[in-house]
Amino acid sequence: QVQLVESGGGLAQAGNSLRLSCAASGRTASDLGMGWFRQAPGKEREFVSAISWNGGRTDYANSVKGRFTISRDNAKNTVYLQMNSLKPEDTAVYYCAAGRLGTRRYDYTYWGQGTQVTVSS
């Protein structure tokens, strides 16, 4: 079992930055793909970004490409999502997930509880 806890969410103005963290505990997550998803009110949960177990491969949704950067520190069992040039449409609950590398919800077995990100214009 892997437990995931997100942190770093909050309120930001458009154009500013936030960095999300996802700390894994329980069994090591260093051999798992890690992903970030988000869900805005009234919308489906959508893929944001993913990273392979060794960080060698990353993937991004078109809507965040060039603005968000995913990274991981396996020594700390933590994955990060650096979010720059934030837009009001980035407002959502952000979820961390662990499993096989992919862009679909069912690629991931373990999920965190989510952290709220609100971007004001």
mmCIF file of N, CA and C in Angstrom:
data_model
loop_
_atom_site.group_PDB
_atom_site.id
_atom_site.type_symbol
_atom_site.label_atom_id
_atom_site.label_comp_id
_atom_site.label_asym_id
_atom_site.label_seq_id
_atom_site.Cartn_x
_atom_site.Cartn_y
_atom_site.Cartn_z
ATOM 1 N N GLN A 1 0.831 -1.191 0.000
ATOM 2 C CA GLN A 1 0.000 0.000 0.000
ATOM 3 C C GLN A 1 0.869 1.245 0.000
ATOM 4 N N VAL A 2 0.416 2.247 -0.702
ATOM 5 C CA VAL A 2 1.095 3.533 -0.750
ATOM 6 C C VAL A 2 0.098 4.605 -0.317
ATOM 7 N N GLN A 3 0.507 5.407 0.641
ATOM 8 C CA GLN A 3 -0.316 6.550 1.045
ATOM 9 C C GLN A 3 0.303 7.813 0.451
ATOM 10 N N LEU A 4 -0.544 8.661 -0.099
ATOM 11 C CA LEU A 4 -0.090 9.887 -0.751
ATOM 12 C C LEU A 4 -0.734 11.090 -0.078
ATOM 13 N N VAL A 5 0.086 12.083 0.232
ATOM 14 C CA VAL A 5 -0.424 13.300 0.858
ATOM 15 C C VAL A 5 0.072 14.500 0.073
ATOM 16 N N GLU A 6 -0.865 15.266 -0.470
ATOM 17 C CA GLU A 6 -0.525 16.461 -1.225
ATOM 18 C C GLU A 6 -0.441 17.670 -0.302
ATOM 19 N N SER A 7 0.379 18.627 -0.694
ATOM 20 C CA SER A 7 0.464 19.896 0.023
ATOM 21 C C SER A 7 0.894 20.976 -0.952
ATOM 22 N N GLY A 8 0.783 22.224 -0.524
ATOM 23 C CA GLY A 8 1.252 23.329 -1.342
ATOM 24 C C GLY A 8 0.167 24.079 -2.078
ATOM 25 N N GLY A 9 -1.050 23.605 -2.001
ATOM 26 C CA GLY A 9 -2.131 24.323 -2.657
ATOM 27 C C GLY A 9 -2.456 25.607 -1.930
ATOM 28 N N GLY A 10 -3.311 26.405 -2.524
ATOM 29 C CA GLY A 10 -3.707 27.654 -1.898
ATOM 30 C C GLY A 10 -4.254 28.619 -2.924
ATOM 31 N N LEU A 11 -4.222 29.876 -2.553
ATOM 32 C CA LEU A 11 -4.743 30.942 -3.413
ATOM 33 C C LEU A 11 -3.578 31.679 -4.065
ATOM 34 N N ALA A 12 -3.673 31.891 -5.365
ATOM 35 C CA ALA A 12 -2.643 32.621 -6.085
ATOM 36 C C ALA A 12 -3.308 33.555 -7.090
ATOM 37 N N GLN A 13 -2.634 34.623 -7.400
ATOM 38 C CA GLN A 13 -3.121 35.522 -8.445
ATOM 39 C C GLN A 13 -2.666 35.007 -9.804
ATOM 40 N N ALA A 14 -3.420 35.329 -10.812
ATOM 41 C CA ALA A 14 -3.052 34.945 -12.171
ATOM 42 C C ALA A 14 -1.661 35.474 -12.494
ATOM 43 N N GLY A 15 -0.863 34.613 -13.114
ATOM 44 C CA GLY A 15 0.500 34.970 -13.457
ATOM 45 C C GLY A 15 1.522 34.549 -12.430
ATOM 46 N N ASN A 16 1.067 34.242 -11.236
ATOM 47 C CA ASN A 16 1.989 33.819 -10.176
ATOM 48 C C ASN A 16 2.222 32.313 -10.214
ATOM 49 N N SER A 17 2.955 31.842 -9.196
ATOM 50 C CA SER A 17 3.364 30.431 -9.177
ATOM 51 C C SER A 17 2.979 29.765 -7.868
ATOM 52 N N LEU A 18 2.826 28.461 -7.944
ATOM 53 C CA LEU A 18 2.675 27.609 -6.777
ATOM 54 C C LEU A 18 3.443 26.322 -7.035
ATOM 55 N N ARG A 19 3.895 25.685 -5.961
ATOM 56 C CA ARG A 19 4.514 24.379 -6.096
ATOM 57 C C ARG A 19 3.786 23.383 -5.213
ATOM 58 N N LEU A 20 3.280 22.356 -5.838
ATOM 59 C CA LEU A 20 2.623 21.283 -5.117
ATOM 60 C C LEU A 20 3.633 20.181 -4.803
ATOM 61 N N SER A 21 3.437 19.558 -3.666
ATOM 62 C CA SER A 21 4.249 18.408 -3.277
ATOM 63 C C SER A 21 3.334 17.233 -2.989
ATOM 64 N N CYS A 22 3.845 16.053 -3.221
ATOM 65 C CA CYS A 22 3.115 14.828 -2.913
ATOM 66 C C CYS A 22 4.091 13.877 -2.231
ATOM 67 N N ALA A 23 3.862 13.644 -0.956
ATOM 68 C CA ALA A 23 4.724 12.762 -0.182
ATOM 69 C C ALA A 23 4.110 11.380 -0.112
ATOM 70 N N ALA A 24 4.908 10.386 -0.433
ATOM 71 C CA ALA A 24 4.448 9.000 -0.403
ATOM 72 C C ALA A 24 4.983 8.305 0.835
ATOM 73 N N SER A 25 4.172 7.467 1.427
ATOM 74 C CA SER A 25 4.596 6.674 2.571
ATOM 75 C C SER A 25 4.031 5.270 2.424
ATOM 76 N N GLY A 26 4.465 4.390 3.314
ATOM 77 C CA GLY A 26 4.090 2.990 3.187
ATOM 78 C C GLY A 26 5.149 2.300 2.360
ATOM 79 N N ARG A 27 4.736 1.538 1.398
ATOM 80 C CA ARG A 27 5.703 0.919 0.515
ATOM 81 C C ARG A 27 6.346 1.997 -0.338
ATOM 82 N N THR A 28 7.605 1.781 -0.726
ATOM 83 C CA THR A 28 8.286 2.784 -1.526
ATOM 84 C C THR A 28 7.565 3.003 -2.851
ATOM 85 N N ALA A 29 7.549 4.261 -3.256
ATOM 86 C CA ALA A 29 6.929 4.588 -4.527
ATOM 87 C C ALA A 29 7.975 4.831 -5.601
ATOM 88 N N SER A 30 9.237 4.548 -5.289
ATOM 89 C CA SER A 30 10.318 4.909 -6.212
ATOM 90 C C SER A 30 10.290 4.085 -7.488
ATOM 91 N N ASP A 31 9.543 2.962 -7.486
ATOM 92 C CA ASP A 31 9.472 2.170 -8.712
ATOM 93 C C ASP A 31 8.151 2.401 -9.453
ATOM 94 N N LEU A 32 7.374 3.369 -9.005
ATOM 95 C CA LEU A 32 6.073 3.624 -9.589
ATOM 96 C C LEU A 32 6.070 4.896 -10.428
ATOM 97 N N GLY A 33 5.242 4.898 -11.451
ATOM 98 C CA GLY A 33 4.963 6.138 -12.134
ATOM 99 C C GLY A 33 4.105 7.020 -11.242
ATOM 100 N N MET A 34 4.288 8.318 -11.350
ATOM 101 C CA MET A 34 3.526 9.254 -10.523
ATOM 102 C C MET A 34 2.833 10.256 -11.431
ATOM 103 N N GLY A 35 1.636 10.629 -11.062
ATOM 104 C CA GLY A 35 0.893 11.560 -11.891
ATOM 105 C C GLY A 35 0.169 12.600 -11.071
ATOM 106 N N TRP A 36 -0.188 13.664 -11.745
ATOM 107 C CA TRP A 36 -1.049 14.699 -11.161
ATOM 108 C C TRP A 36 -2.291 14.820 -12.038
ATOM 109 N N PHE A 37 -3.422 14.867 -11.386
ATOM 110 C CA PHE A 37 -4.700 15.101 -12.040
ATOM 111 C C PHE A 37 -5.360 16.286 -11.350
ATOM 112 N N ARG A 38 -6.379 16.836 -11.982
ATOM 113 C CA ARG A 38 -7.123 17.906 -11.335
ATOM 114 C C ARG A 38 -8.600 17.798 -11.681
ATOM 115 N N GLN A 39 -9.403 18.345 -10.794
ATOM 116 C CA GLN A 39 -10.849 18.317 -11.008
ATOM 117 C C GLN A 39 -11.437 19.653 -10.589
ATOM 118 N N ALA A 40 -12.010 20.338 -11.555
ATOM 119 C CA ALA A 40 -12.697 21.597 -11.294
ATOM 120 C C ALA A 40 -14.168 21.310 -10.984
ATOM 121 N N PRO A 41 -14.839 22.214 -10.309
ATOM 122 C CA PRO A 41 -16.245 21.984 -9.968
ATOM 123 C C PRO A 41 -17.087 21.696 -11.203
ATOM 124 N N GLY A 42 -17.857 20.634 -11.138
ATOM 125 C CA GLY A 42 -18.741 20.275 -12.229
ATOM 126 C C GLY A 42 -18.058 19.640 -13.420
ATOM 127 N N LYS A 43 -16.772 19.356 -13.297
ATOM 128 C CA LYS A 43 -16.042 18.771 -14.425
ATOM 129 C C LYS A 43 -15.448 17.432 -14.043
ATOM 130 N N GLU A 44 -15.061 16.685 -15.069
ATOM 131 C CA GLU A 44 -14.414 15.403 -14.852
ATOM 132 C C GLU A 44 -12.976 15.628 -14.377
ATOM 133 N N ARG A 45 -12.465 14.650 -13.655
ATOM 134 C CA ARG A 45 -11.054 14.692 -13.271
ATOM 135 C C ARG A 45 -10.217 14.516 -14.529
ATOM 136 N N GLU A 46 -9.220 15.378 -14.698
ATOM 137 C CA GLU A 46 -8.421 15.350 -15.915
ATOM 138 C C GLU A 46 -6.940 15.230 -15.623
ATOM 139 N N PHE A 47 -6.264 14.635 -16.552
ATOM 140 C CA PHE A 47 -4.812 14.449 -16.463
ATOM 141 C C PHE A 47 -4.098 15.791 -16.567
ATOM 142 N N VAL A 48 -3.067 15.965 -15.752
ATOM 143 C CA VAL A 48 -2.238 17.171 -15.799
ATOM 144 C C VAL A 48 -0.810 16.830 -16.214
ATOM 145 N N SER A 49 -0.205 15.893 -15.498
ATOM 146 C CA SER A 49 1.190 15.586 -15.760
ATOM 147 C C SER A 49 1.544 14.242 -15.155
ATOM 148 N N ALA A 50 2.607 13.618 -15.674
ATOM 149 C CA ALA A 50 3.071 12.349 -15.144
ATOM 150 C C ALA A 50 4.577 12.249 -15.302
ATOM 151 N N ILE A 51 5.172 11.401 -14.473
ATOM 152 C CA ILE A 51 6.615 11.207 -14.516
ATOM 153 C C ILE A 51 6.913 9.739 -14.252
ATOM 154 N N SER A 52 7.896 9.202 -14.974
ATOM 155 C CA SER A 52 8.267 7.803 -14.806
ATOM 156 C C SER A 52 9.021 7.606 -13.504
ATOM 157 N N TRP A 53 9.291 6.340 -13.172
ATOM 158 C CA TRP A 53 9.861 6.037 -11.869
ATOM 159 C C TRP A 53 11.220 6.694 -11.668
ATOM 160 N N ASN A 54 12.000 6.842 -12.738
ATOM 161 C CA ASN A 54 13.336 7.429 -12.591
ATOM 162 C C ASN A 54 13.398 8.870 -13.096
ATOM 163 N N GLY A 55 12.238 9.438 -13.441
ATOM 164 C CA GLY A 55 12.217 10.816 -13.918
ATOM 165 C C GLY A 55 12.639 10.974 -15.361
ATOM 166 N N GLY A 56 12.925 9.866 -16.023
ATOM 167 C CA GLY A 56 13.433 9.949 -17.382
ATOM 168 C C GLY A 56 12.386 10.305 -18.427
ATOM 169 N N ARG A 57 11.144 10.111 -18.051
ATOM 170 C CA ARG A 57 10.072 10.425 -18.992
ATOM 171 C C ARG A 57 9.025 11.256 -18.274
ATOM 172 N N THR A 58 8.589 12.326 -18.926
ATOM 173 C CA THR A 58 7.518 13.152 -18.386
ATOM 174 C C THR A 58 6.473 13.392 -19.463
ATOM 175 N N ASP A 59 5.287 13.697 -19.027
ATOM 176 C CA ASP A 59 4.182 13.939 -19.950
ATOM 177 C C ASP A 59 3.311 15.050 -19.377
ATOM 178 N N TYR A 60 2.748 15.855 -20.248
ATOM 179 C CA TYR A 60 1.933 16.986 -19.812
ATOM 180 C C TYR A 60 0.679 17.117 -20.670
ATOM 181 N N ALA A 61 -0.372 17.571 -20.049
ATOM 182 C CA ALA A 61 -1.553 17.959 -20.813
ATOM 183 C C ALA A 61 -1.213 19.208 -21.621
ATOM 184 N N ASN A 62 -1.829 19.340 -22.779
ATOM 185 C CA ASN A 62 -1.546 20.505 -23.623
ATOM 186 C C ASN A 62 -1.832 21.814 -22.900
ATOM 187 N N SER A 63 -2.829 21.800 -22.039
ATOM 188 C CA SER A 63 -3.243 23.022 -21.354
ATOM 189 C C SER A 63 -2.211 23.556 -20.372
ATOM 190 N N VAL A 64 -1.260 22.707 -19.956
ATOM 191 C CA VAL A 64 -0.264 23.148 -18.974
ATOM 192 C C VAL A 64 1.162 23.086 -19.512
ATOM 193 N N LYS A 65 1.321 22.556 -20.716
ATOM 194 C CA LYS A 65 2.656 22.407 -21.284
ATOM 195 C C LYS A 65 3.337 23.767 -21.400
ATOM 196 N N GLY A 66 4.581 23.818 -20.940
ATOM 197 C CA GLY A 66 5.332 25.064 -20.975
ATOM 198 C C GLY A 66 5.153 25.925 -19.736
ATOM 199 N N ARG A 67 4.153 25.584 -18.908
ATOM 200 C CA ARG A 67 3.917 26.345 -17.678
ATOM 201 C C ARG A 67 4.158 25.513 -16.423
ATOM 202 N N PHE A 68 3.855 24.226 -16.488
ATOM 203 C CA PHE A 68 4.011 23.335 -15.335
ATOM 204 C C PHE A 68 5.211 22.419 -15.563
ATOM 205 N N THR A 69 5.868 22.074 -14.467
ATOM 206 C CA THR A 69 6.985 21.140 -14.519
ATOM 207 C C THR A 69 6.837 20.118 -13.402
ATOM 208 N N ILE A 70 6.898 18.855 -13.779
ATOM 209 C CA ILE A 70 6.828 17.777 -12.798
ATOM 210 C C ILE A 70 8.237 17.265 -12.527
ATOM 211 N N SER A 71 8.494 16.900 -11.290
ATOM 212 C CA SER A 71 9.788 16.329 -10.921
ATOM 213 C C SER A 71 9.581 15.410 -9.724
ATOM 214 N N ARG A 72 10.597 14.634 -9.429
ATOM 215 C CA ARG A 72 10.498 13.746 -8.274
ATOM 216 C C ARG A 72 11.847 13.593 -7.613
ATOM 217 N N ASP A 73 11.808 13.308 -6.320
ATOM 218 C CA ASP A 73 13.000 13.035 -5.527
ATOM 219 C C ASP A 73 12.744 11.705 -4.835
ATOM 220 N N ASN A 74 13.275 10.636 -5.398
ATOM 221 C CA ASN A 74 12.990 9.307 -4.858
ATOM 222 C C ASN A 74 13.610 9.101 -3.474
ATOM 223 N N ALA A 75 14.680 9.818 -3.169
ATOM 224 C CA ALA A 75 15.272 9.718 -1.835
ATOM 225 C C ALA A 75 14.300 10.231 -0.779
ATOM 226 N N LYS A 76 13.468 11.181 -1.181
ATOM 227 C CA LYS A 76 12.474 11.743 -0.259
ATOM 228 C C LYS A 76 11.087 11.176 -0.501
ATOM 229 N N ASN A 77 10.969 10.284 -1.453
ATOM 230 C CA ASN A 77 9.673 9.705 -1.796
ATOM 231 C C ASN A 77 8.634 10.792 -2.074
ATOM 232 N N THR A 78 9.044 11.787 -2.820
ATOM 233 C CA THR A 78 8.195 12.953 -3.054
ATOM 234 C C THR A 78 8.207 13.334 -4.530
ATOM 235 N N VAL A 79 7.053 13.725 -5.021
ATOM 236 C CA VAL A 79 6.925 14.249 -6.374
ATOM 237 C C VAL A 79 6.405 15.673 -6.277
ATOM 238 N N TYR A 80 6.841 16.508 -7.202
ATOM 239 C CA TYR A 80 6.500 17.921 -7.172
ATOM 240 C C TYR A 80 5.814 18.337 -8.473
ATOM 241 N N LEU A 81 5.021 19.381 -8.381
ATOM 242 C CA LEU A 81 4.455 20.004 -9.568
ATOM 243 C C LEU A 81 4.647 21.509 -9.428
ATOM 244 N N GLN A 82 5.612 22.037 -10.190
ATOM 245 C CA GLN A 82 5.847 23.465 -10.204
ATOM 246 C C GLN A 82 4.894 24.089 -11.219
ATOM 247 N N MET A 83 4.075 25.001 -10.757
ATOM 248 C CA MET A 83 3.059 25.613 -11.607
ATOM 249 C C MET A 83 3.364 27.103 -11.747
ATOM 250 N N ASN A 84 3.739 27.496 -12.936
ATOM 251 C CA ASN A 84 4.057 28.899 -13.222
ATOM 252 C C ASN A 84 2.995 29.497 -14.138
ATOM 253 N N SER A 85 2.983 30.809 -14.215
ATOM 254 C CA SER A 85 2.050 31.528 -15.088
ATOM 255 C C SER A 85 0.631 31.010 -14.910
ATOM 256 N N LEU A 86 0.212 30.931 -13.678
ATOM 257 C CA LEU A 86 -1.096 30.367 -13.383
ATOM 258 C C LEU A 86 -2.217 31.186 -14.002
ATOM 259 N N LYS A 87 -3.277 30.471 -14.379
ATOM 260 C CA LYS A 87 -4.451 31.084 -14.988
ATOM 261 C C LYS A 87 -5.679 30.731 -14.156
ATOM 262 N N PRO A 88 -6.715 31.543 -14.212
ATOM 263 C CA PRO A 88 -7.936 31.203 -13.457
ATOM 264 C C PRO A 88 -8.477 29.820 -13.812
ATOM 265 N N GLU A 89 -8.291 29.391 -15.050
ATOM 266 C CA GLU A 89 -8.782 28.067 -15.449
ATOM 267 C C GLU A 89 -7.970 26.924 -14.858
ATOM 268 N N ASP A 90 -6.886 27.239 -14.169
ATOM 269 C CA ASP A 90 -6.141 26.195 -13.444
ATOM 270 C C ASP A 90 -6.775 25.898 -12.084
ATOM 271 N N THR A 91 -7.772 26.662 -11.706
ATOM 272 C CA THR A 91 -8.452 26.453 -10.436
ATOM 273 C C THR A 91 -9.102 25.068 -10.397
ATOM 274 N N ALA A 92 -8.730 24.292 -9.397
ATOM 275 C CA ALA A 92 -9.233 22.918 -9.282
ATOM 276 C C ALA A 92 -8.676 22.295 -8.010
ATOM 277 N N VAL A 93 -9.187 21.133 -7.685
ATOM 278 C CA VAL A 93 -8.536 20.291 -6.688
ATOM 279 C C VAL A 93 -7.525 19.429 -7.433
ATOM 280 N N TYR A 94 -6.304 19.439 -6.948
ATOM 281 C CA TYR A 94 -5.228 18.695 -7.590
ATOM 282 C C TYR A 94 -4.952 17.419 -6.802
ATOM 283 N N TYR A 95 -4.904 16.310 -7.527
ATOM 284 C CA TYR A 95 -4.699 15.002 -6.928
ATOM 285 C C TYR A 95 -3.393 14.400 -7.407
ATOM 286 N N CYS A 96 -2.693 13.793 -6.483
ATOM 287 C CA CYS A 96 -1.497 13.033 -6.782
ATOM 288 C C CYS A 96 -1.883 11.561 -6.906
ATOM 289 N N ALA A 97 -1.229 10.845 -7.800
ATOM 290 C CA ALA A 97 -1.540 9.444 -8.003
ATOM 291 C C ALA A 97 -0.266 8.658 -8.268
ATOM 292 N N ALA A 98 -0.292 7.382 -7.904
ATOM 293 C CA ALA A 98 0.855 6.504 -8.130
ATOM 294 C C ALA A 98 0.390 5.207 -8.771
ATOM 295 N N GLY A 99 1.162 4.721 -9.711
ATOM 296 C CA GLY A 99 0.818 3.475 -10.400
ATOM 297 C C GLY A 99 1.723 3.277 -11.585
ATOM 298 N N ARG A 100 1.156 2.818 -12.682
ATOM 299 C CA ARG A 100 1.948 2.717 -13.896
ATOM 300 C C ARG A 100 1.855 4.054 -14.621
ATOM 301 N N LEU A 101 2.837 4.375 -15.394
ATOM 302 C CA LEU A 101 2.878 5.652 -16.078
ATOM 303 C C LEU A 101 1.772 5.730 -17.121
ATOM 304 N N GLY A 102 1.012 6.798 -17.108
ATOM 305 C CA GLY A 102 -0.037 6.940 -18.085
ATOM 306 C C GLY A 102 -0.786 8.240 -17.910
ATOM 307 N N THR A 103 -1.751 8.478 -18.772
ATOM 308 C CA THR A 103 -2.538 9.704 -18.741
ATOM 309 C C THR A 103 -3.994 9.451 -18.370
ATOM 310 N N ARG A 104 -4.346 8.225 -18.052
ATOM 311 C CA ARG A 104 -5.724 7.866 -17.732
ATOM 312 C C ARG A 104 -5.858 7.530 -16.249
ATOM 313 N N ARG A 105 -7.016 7.816 -15.698
ATOM 314 C CA ARG A 105 -7.221 7.571 -14.270
ATOM 315 C C ARG A 105 -6.959 6.124 -13.910
ATOM 316 N N TYR A 106 -7.350 5.199 -14.745
ATOM 317 C CA TYR A 106 -7.187 3.787 -14.375
ATOM 318 C C TYR A 106 -5.758 3.287 -14.519
ATOM 319 N N ASP A 107 -4.852 4.139 -14.959
ATOM 320 C CA ASP A 107 -3.426 3.779 -14.940
ATOM 321 C C ASP A 107 -2.869 3.814 -13.519
ATOM 322 N N TYR A 108 -3.591 4.427 -12.604
ATOM 323 C CA TYR A 108 -3.074 4.667 -11.267
ATOM 324 C C TYR A 108 -3.879 3.929 -10.220
ATOM 325 N N THR A 109 -3.154 3.341 -9.278
ATOM 326 C CA THR A 109 -3.769 2.538 -8.230
ATOM 327 C C THR A 109 -4.006 3.333 -6.959
ATOM 328 N N TYR A 110 -3.082 4.194 -6.629
ATOM 329 C CA TYR A 110 -3.117 4.922 -5.362
ATOM 330 C C TYR A 110 -3.387 6.405 -5.627
ATOM 331 N N TRP A 111 -4.194 7.003 -4.751
ATOM 332 C CA TRP A 111 -4.574 8.395 -4.905
ATOM 333 C C TRP A 111 -4.484 9.131 -3.576
ATOM 334 N N GLY A 112 -4.091 10.401 -3.660
ATOM 335 C CA GLY A 112 -4.139 11.252 -2.488
ATOM 336 C C GLY A 112 -5.519 11.872 -2.316
ATOM 337 N N GLN A 113 -5.673 12.669 -1.266
ATOM 338 C CA GLN A 113 -6.963 13.280 -0.966
ATOM 339 C C GLN A 113 -7.186 14.583 -1.723
ATOM 340 N N GLY A 114 -6.137 15.132 -2.276
ATOM 341 C CA GLY A 114 -6.278 16.341 -3.069
ATOM 342 C C GLY A 114 -5.937 17.606 -2.296
ATOM 343 N N THR A 115 -5.517 18.611 -3.047
ATOM 344 C CA THR A 115 -5.238 19.925 -2.470
ATOM 345 C C THR A 115 -5.848 20.984 -3.392
ATOM 346 N N GLN A 116 -6.495 21.958 -2.794
ATOM 347 C CA GLN A 116 -7.206 22.966 -3.569
ATOM 348 C C GLN A 116 -6.239 24.030 -4.080
ATOM 349 N N VAL A 117 -6.367 24.345 -5.357
ATOM 350 C CA VAL A 117 -5.637 25.464 -5.962
ATOM 351 C C VAL A 117 -6.678 26.422 -6.528
ATOM 352 N N THR A 118 -6.596 27.665 -6.100
ATOM 353 C CA THR A 118 -7.524 28.688 -6.581
ATOM 354 C C THR A 118 -6.716 29.841 -7.157
ATOM 355 N N VAL A 119 -6.999 30.181 -8.400
ATOM 356 C CA VAL A 119 -6.286 31.254 -9.081
ATOM 357 C C VAL A 119 -7.266 32.384 -9.364
ATOM 358 N N SER A 120 -6.948 33.549 -8.833
ATOM 359 C CA SER A 120 -7.821 34.709 -9.025
ATOM 360 C C SER A 120 -7.294 35.572 -10.168
ATOM 361 N N SER A 121 -8.204 36.206 -10.861
ATOM 362 C CA SER A 121 -7.821 37.042 -12.009
ATOM 363 C C SER A 121 -7.517 38.470 -11.576
#
